[in-house]
mmCIF file of C-alpha atoms in Angstrom:
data_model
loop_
_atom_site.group_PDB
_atom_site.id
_atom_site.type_symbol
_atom_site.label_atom_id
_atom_site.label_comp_id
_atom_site.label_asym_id
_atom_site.label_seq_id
_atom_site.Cartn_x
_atom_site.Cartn_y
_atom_site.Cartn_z
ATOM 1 C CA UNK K 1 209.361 -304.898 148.735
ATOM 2 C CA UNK K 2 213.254 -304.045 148.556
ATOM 3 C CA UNK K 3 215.814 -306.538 149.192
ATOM 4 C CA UNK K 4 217.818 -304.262 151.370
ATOM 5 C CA UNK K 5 218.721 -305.241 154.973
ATOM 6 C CA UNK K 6 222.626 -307.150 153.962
ATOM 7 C CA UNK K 7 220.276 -310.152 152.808
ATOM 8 C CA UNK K 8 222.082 -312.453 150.331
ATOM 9 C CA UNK K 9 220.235 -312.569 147.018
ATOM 10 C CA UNK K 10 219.139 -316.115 147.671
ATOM 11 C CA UNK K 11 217.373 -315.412 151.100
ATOM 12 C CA UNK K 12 215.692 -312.397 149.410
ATOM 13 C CA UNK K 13 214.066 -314.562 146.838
ATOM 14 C CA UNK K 14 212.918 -317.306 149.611
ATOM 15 C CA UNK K 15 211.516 -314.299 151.468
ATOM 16 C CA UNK K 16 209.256 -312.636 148.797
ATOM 17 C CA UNK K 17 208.045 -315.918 147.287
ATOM 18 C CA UNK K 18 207.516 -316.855 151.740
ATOM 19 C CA UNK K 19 205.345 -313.553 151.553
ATOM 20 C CA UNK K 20 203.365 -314.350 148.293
ATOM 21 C CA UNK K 21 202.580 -317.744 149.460
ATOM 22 C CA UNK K 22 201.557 -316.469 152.935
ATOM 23 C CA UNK K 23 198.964 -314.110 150.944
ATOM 24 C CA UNK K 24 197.828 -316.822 148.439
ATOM 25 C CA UNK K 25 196.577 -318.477 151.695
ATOM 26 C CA UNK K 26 195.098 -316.005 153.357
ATOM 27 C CA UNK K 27 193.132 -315.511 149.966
ATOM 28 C CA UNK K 28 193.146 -319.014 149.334
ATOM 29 C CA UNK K 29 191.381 -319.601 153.303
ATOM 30 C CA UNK K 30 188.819 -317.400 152.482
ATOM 31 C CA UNK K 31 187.970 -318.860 149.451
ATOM 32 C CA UNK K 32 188.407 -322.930 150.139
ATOM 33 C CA UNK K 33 190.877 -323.118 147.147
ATOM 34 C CA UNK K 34 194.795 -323.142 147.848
ATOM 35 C CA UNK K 35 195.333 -327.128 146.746
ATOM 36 C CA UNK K 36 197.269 -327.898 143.972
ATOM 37 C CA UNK K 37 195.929 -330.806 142.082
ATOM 38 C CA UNK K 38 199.324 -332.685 141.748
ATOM 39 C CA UNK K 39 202.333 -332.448 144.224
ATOM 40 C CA UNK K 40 203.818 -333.257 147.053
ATOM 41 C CA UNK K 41 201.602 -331.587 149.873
ATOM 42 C CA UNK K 42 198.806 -333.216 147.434
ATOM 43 C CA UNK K 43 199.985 -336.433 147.497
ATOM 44 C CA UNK K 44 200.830 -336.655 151.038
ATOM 45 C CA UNK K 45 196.903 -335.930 151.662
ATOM 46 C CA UNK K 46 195.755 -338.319 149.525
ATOM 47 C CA UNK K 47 197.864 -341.045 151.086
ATOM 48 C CA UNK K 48 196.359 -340.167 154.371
ATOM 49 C CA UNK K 49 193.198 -338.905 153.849
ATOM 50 C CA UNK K 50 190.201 -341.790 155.479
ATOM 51 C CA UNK K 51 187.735 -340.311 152.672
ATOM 52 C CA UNK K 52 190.314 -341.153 150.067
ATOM 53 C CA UNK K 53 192.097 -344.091 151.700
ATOM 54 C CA UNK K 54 192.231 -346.830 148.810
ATOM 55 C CA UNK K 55 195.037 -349.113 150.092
ATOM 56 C CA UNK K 56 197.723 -347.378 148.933
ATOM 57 C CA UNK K 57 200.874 -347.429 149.940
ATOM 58 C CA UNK K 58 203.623 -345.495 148.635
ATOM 59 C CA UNK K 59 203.780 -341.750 146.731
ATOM 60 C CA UNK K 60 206.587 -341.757 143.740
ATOM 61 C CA UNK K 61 208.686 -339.219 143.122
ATOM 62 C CA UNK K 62 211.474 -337.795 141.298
ATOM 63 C CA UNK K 63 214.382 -335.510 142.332
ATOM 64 C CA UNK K 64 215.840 -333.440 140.223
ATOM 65 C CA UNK K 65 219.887 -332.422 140.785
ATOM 66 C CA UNK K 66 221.168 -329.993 142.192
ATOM 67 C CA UNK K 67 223.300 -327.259 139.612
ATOM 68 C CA UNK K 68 221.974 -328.861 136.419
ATOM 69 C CA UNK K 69 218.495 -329.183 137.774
ATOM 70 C CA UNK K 70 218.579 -332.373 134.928
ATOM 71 C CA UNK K 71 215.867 -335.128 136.354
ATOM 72 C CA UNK K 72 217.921 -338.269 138.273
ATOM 73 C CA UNK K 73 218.099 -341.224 137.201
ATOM 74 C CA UNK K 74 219.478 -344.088 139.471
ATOM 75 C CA UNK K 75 220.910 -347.165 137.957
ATOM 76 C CA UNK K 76 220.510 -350.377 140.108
ATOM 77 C CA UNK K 77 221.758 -353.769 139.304
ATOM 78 C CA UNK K 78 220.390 -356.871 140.621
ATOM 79 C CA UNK K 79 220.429 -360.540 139.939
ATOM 80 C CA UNK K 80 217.335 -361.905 137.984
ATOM 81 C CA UNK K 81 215.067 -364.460 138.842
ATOM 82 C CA UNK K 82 216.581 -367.333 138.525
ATOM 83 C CA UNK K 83 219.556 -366.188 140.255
ATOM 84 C CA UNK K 84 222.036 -367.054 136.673
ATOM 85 C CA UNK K 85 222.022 -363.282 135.425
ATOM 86 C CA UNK K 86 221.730 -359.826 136.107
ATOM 87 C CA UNK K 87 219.701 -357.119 135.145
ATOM 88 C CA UNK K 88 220.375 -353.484 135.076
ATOM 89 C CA UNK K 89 217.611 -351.148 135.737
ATOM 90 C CA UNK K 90 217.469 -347.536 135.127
ATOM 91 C CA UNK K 91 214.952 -345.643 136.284
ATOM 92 C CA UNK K 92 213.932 -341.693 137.626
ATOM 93 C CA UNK K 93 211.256 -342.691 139.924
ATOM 94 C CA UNK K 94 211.258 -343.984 143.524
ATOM 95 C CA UNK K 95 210.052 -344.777 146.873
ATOM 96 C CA UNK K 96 211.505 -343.477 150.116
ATOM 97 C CA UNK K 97 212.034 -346.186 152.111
ATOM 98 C CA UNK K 98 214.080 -344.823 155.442
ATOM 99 C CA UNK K 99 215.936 -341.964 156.843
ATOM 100 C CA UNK K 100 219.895 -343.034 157.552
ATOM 101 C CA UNK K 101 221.901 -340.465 158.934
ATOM 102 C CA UNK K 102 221.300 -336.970 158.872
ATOM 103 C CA UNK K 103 219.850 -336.218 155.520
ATOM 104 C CA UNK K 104 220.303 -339.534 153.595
ATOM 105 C CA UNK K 105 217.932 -341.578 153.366
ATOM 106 C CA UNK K 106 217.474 -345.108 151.285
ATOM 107 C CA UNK K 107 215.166 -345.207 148.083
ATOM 108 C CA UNK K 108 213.870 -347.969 146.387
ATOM 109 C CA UNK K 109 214.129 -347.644 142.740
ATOM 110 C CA UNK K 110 210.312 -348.289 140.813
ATOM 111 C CA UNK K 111 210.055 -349.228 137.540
ATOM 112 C CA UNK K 112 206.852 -348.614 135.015
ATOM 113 C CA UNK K 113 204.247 -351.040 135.080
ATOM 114 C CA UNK K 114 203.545 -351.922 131.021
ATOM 115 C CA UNK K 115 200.954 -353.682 129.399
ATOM 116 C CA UNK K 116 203.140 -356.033 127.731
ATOM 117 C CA UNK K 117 204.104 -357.870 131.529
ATOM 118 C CA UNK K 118 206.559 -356.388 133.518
ATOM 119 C CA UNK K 119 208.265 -353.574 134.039
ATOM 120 C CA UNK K 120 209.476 -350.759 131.941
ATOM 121 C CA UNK K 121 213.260 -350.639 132.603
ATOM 122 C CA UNK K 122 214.602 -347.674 131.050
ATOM 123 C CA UNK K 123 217.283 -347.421 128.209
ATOM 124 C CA UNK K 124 219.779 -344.758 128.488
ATOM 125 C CA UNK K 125 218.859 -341.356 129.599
ATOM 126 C CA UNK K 126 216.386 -339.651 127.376
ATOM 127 C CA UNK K 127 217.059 -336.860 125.232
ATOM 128 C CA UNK K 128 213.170 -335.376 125.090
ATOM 129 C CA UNK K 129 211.772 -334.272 128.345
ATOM 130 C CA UNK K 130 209.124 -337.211 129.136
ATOM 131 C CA UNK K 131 211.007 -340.610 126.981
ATOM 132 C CA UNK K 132 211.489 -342.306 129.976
ATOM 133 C CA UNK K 133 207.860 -342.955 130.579
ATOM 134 C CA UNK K 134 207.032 -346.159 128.166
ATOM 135 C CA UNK K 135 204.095 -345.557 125.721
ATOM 136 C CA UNK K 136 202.277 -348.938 127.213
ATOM 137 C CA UNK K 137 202.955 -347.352 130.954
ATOM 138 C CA UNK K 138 199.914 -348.695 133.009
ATOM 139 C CA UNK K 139 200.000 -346.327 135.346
ATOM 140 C CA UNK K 140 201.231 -348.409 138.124
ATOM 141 C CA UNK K 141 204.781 -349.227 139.538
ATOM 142 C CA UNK K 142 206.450 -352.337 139.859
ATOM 143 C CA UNK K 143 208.614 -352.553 142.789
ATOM 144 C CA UNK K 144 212.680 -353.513 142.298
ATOM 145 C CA UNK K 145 213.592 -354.766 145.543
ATOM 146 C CA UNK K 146 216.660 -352.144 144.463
ATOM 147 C CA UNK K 147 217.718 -349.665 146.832
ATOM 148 C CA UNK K 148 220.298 -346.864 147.060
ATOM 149 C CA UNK K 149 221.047 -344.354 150.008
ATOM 150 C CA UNK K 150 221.440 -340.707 148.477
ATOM 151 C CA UNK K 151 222.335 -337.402 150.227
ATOM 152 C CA UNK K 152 219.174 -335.368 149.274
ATOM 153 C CA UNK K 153 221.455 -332.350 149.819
ATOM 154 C CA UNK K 154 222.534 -333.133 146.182
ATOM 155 C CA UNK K 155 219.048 -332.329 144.946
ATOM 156 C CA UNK K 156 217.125 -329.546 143.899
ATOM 157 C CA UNK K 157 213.585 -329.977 144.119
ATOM 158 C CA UNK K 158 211.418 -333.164 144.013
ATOM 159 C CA UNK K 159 208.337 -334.002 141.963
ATOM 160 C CA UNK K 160 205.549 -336.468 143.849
ATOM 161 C CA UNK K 161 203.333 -338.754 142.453
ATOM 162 C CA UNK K 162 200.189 -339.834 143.202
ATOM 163 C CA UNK K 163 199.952 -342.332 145.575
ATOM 164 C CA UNK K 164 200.018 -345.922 145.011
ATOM 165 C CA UNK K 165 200.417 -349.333 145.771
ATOM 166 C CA UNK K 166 203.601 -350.686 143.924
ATOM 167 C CA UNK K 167 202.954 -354.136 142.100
ATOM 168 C CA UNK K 168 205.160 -356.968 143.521
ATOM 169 C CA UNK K 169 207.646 -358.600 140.450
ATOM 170 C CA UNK K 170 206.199 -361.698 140.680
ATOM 171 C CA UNK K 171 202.781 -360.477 140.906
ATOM 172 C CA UNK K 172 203.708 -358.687 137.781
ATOM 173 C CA UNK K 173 203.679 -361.064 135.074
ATOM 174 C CA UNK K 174 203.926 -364.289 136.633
ATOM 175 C CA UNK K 175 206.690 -365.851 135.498
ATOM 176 C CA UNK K 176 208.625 -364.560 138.934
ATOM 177 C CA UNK K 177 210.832 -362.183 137.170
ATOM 178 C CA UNK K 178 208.871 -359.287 137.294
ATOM 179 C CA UNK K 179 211.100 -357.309 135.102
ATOM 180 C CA UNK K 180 210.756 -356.492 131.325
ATOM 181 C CA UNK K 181 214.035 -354.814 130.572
ATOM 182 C CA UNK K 182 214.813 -352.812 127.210
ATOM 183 C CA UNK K 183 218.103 -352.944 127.085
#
């Protein structure tokens, strides 16, 4: 396979990787194997598969930005609750929550469930590839009731989660605050 034909270098790339997935299928068909066992198409089964349906309601992802291909991290701030503070949450995973114009659409920024009640808020950007995730992580996600609108033509490639059912803050800990910041 040659990229000749005037194609830009970029289209030539999509192309042969196009063609190897193509064959990986037809391979993949004949043997009852072409899943991957984490991912988006993955997750997007599981969430709507009857023989695996569990109740949940949500698949997590991250993006990943466009140039630097760093992971994103949003930063949301929203009053505590009692109303008499704020706190500042930081966090690299979300939930899509609906398409605005053209190719924006408005996330919902998740935070960590931990074992010690509440959720994991995130200190500054991590230097090591995986610090974000809190060593107590539960495995679940605590919703924020935080939500920003990005342009996802300002990212790179996404990462999705398994699916889920987010925990509610109050059903969290309790105490109706939901939140167990690091700052």
């Amino acid at each position: 396979m040659s990229c000749s034909h005037g194609k830009q270098s970029g289209e030539c790339v999509c192309d042969v990787v196009r063609k190897i997935v193509k064959a990986q299928d037809e391979v993949a068909a004949a043997m009852d194997n072409n899943c991957c066992t984490t991912g988006c198409e993955q997750s997007i089964r599981d969430l709507l598969s009857p023989a695996t349906a569990n109740g949940n309601t949500t698949i997590p992802f991250l993006l990943y930005c466009k140039g630097d291909c760093d992971l994103f991290f949003a930063t949301g701030v929203a009053q505590n609750g009692n109303g008499a503070a704020f706190d500042c949450i930081e966090t690299p995973v979300f939930r899509a929550k609906k398409f605005k114009k053209g190719c924006c659409v408005e996330l919902e920024l998740l935070e960590f469930e931990t074992n010690s009640g509440g959720g994991g808020s995130l200190i500054p950007t991590p230097q090591d590839n995986c610090d974000f995730i809190p060593p107590n992580a539960t495995g679940d996600f605590v919703e924020t009731g935080i939500c920003i609108t990005v342009d996802l033509h300002h990212f790179i490639a996404i990462q999705c989660l398994a699916p889920t059912t987010p925990v509610s803050p109050a059903a969290d800990n309790g105490n109706g605050h939901g939140h167990g910041h690091v700052f």
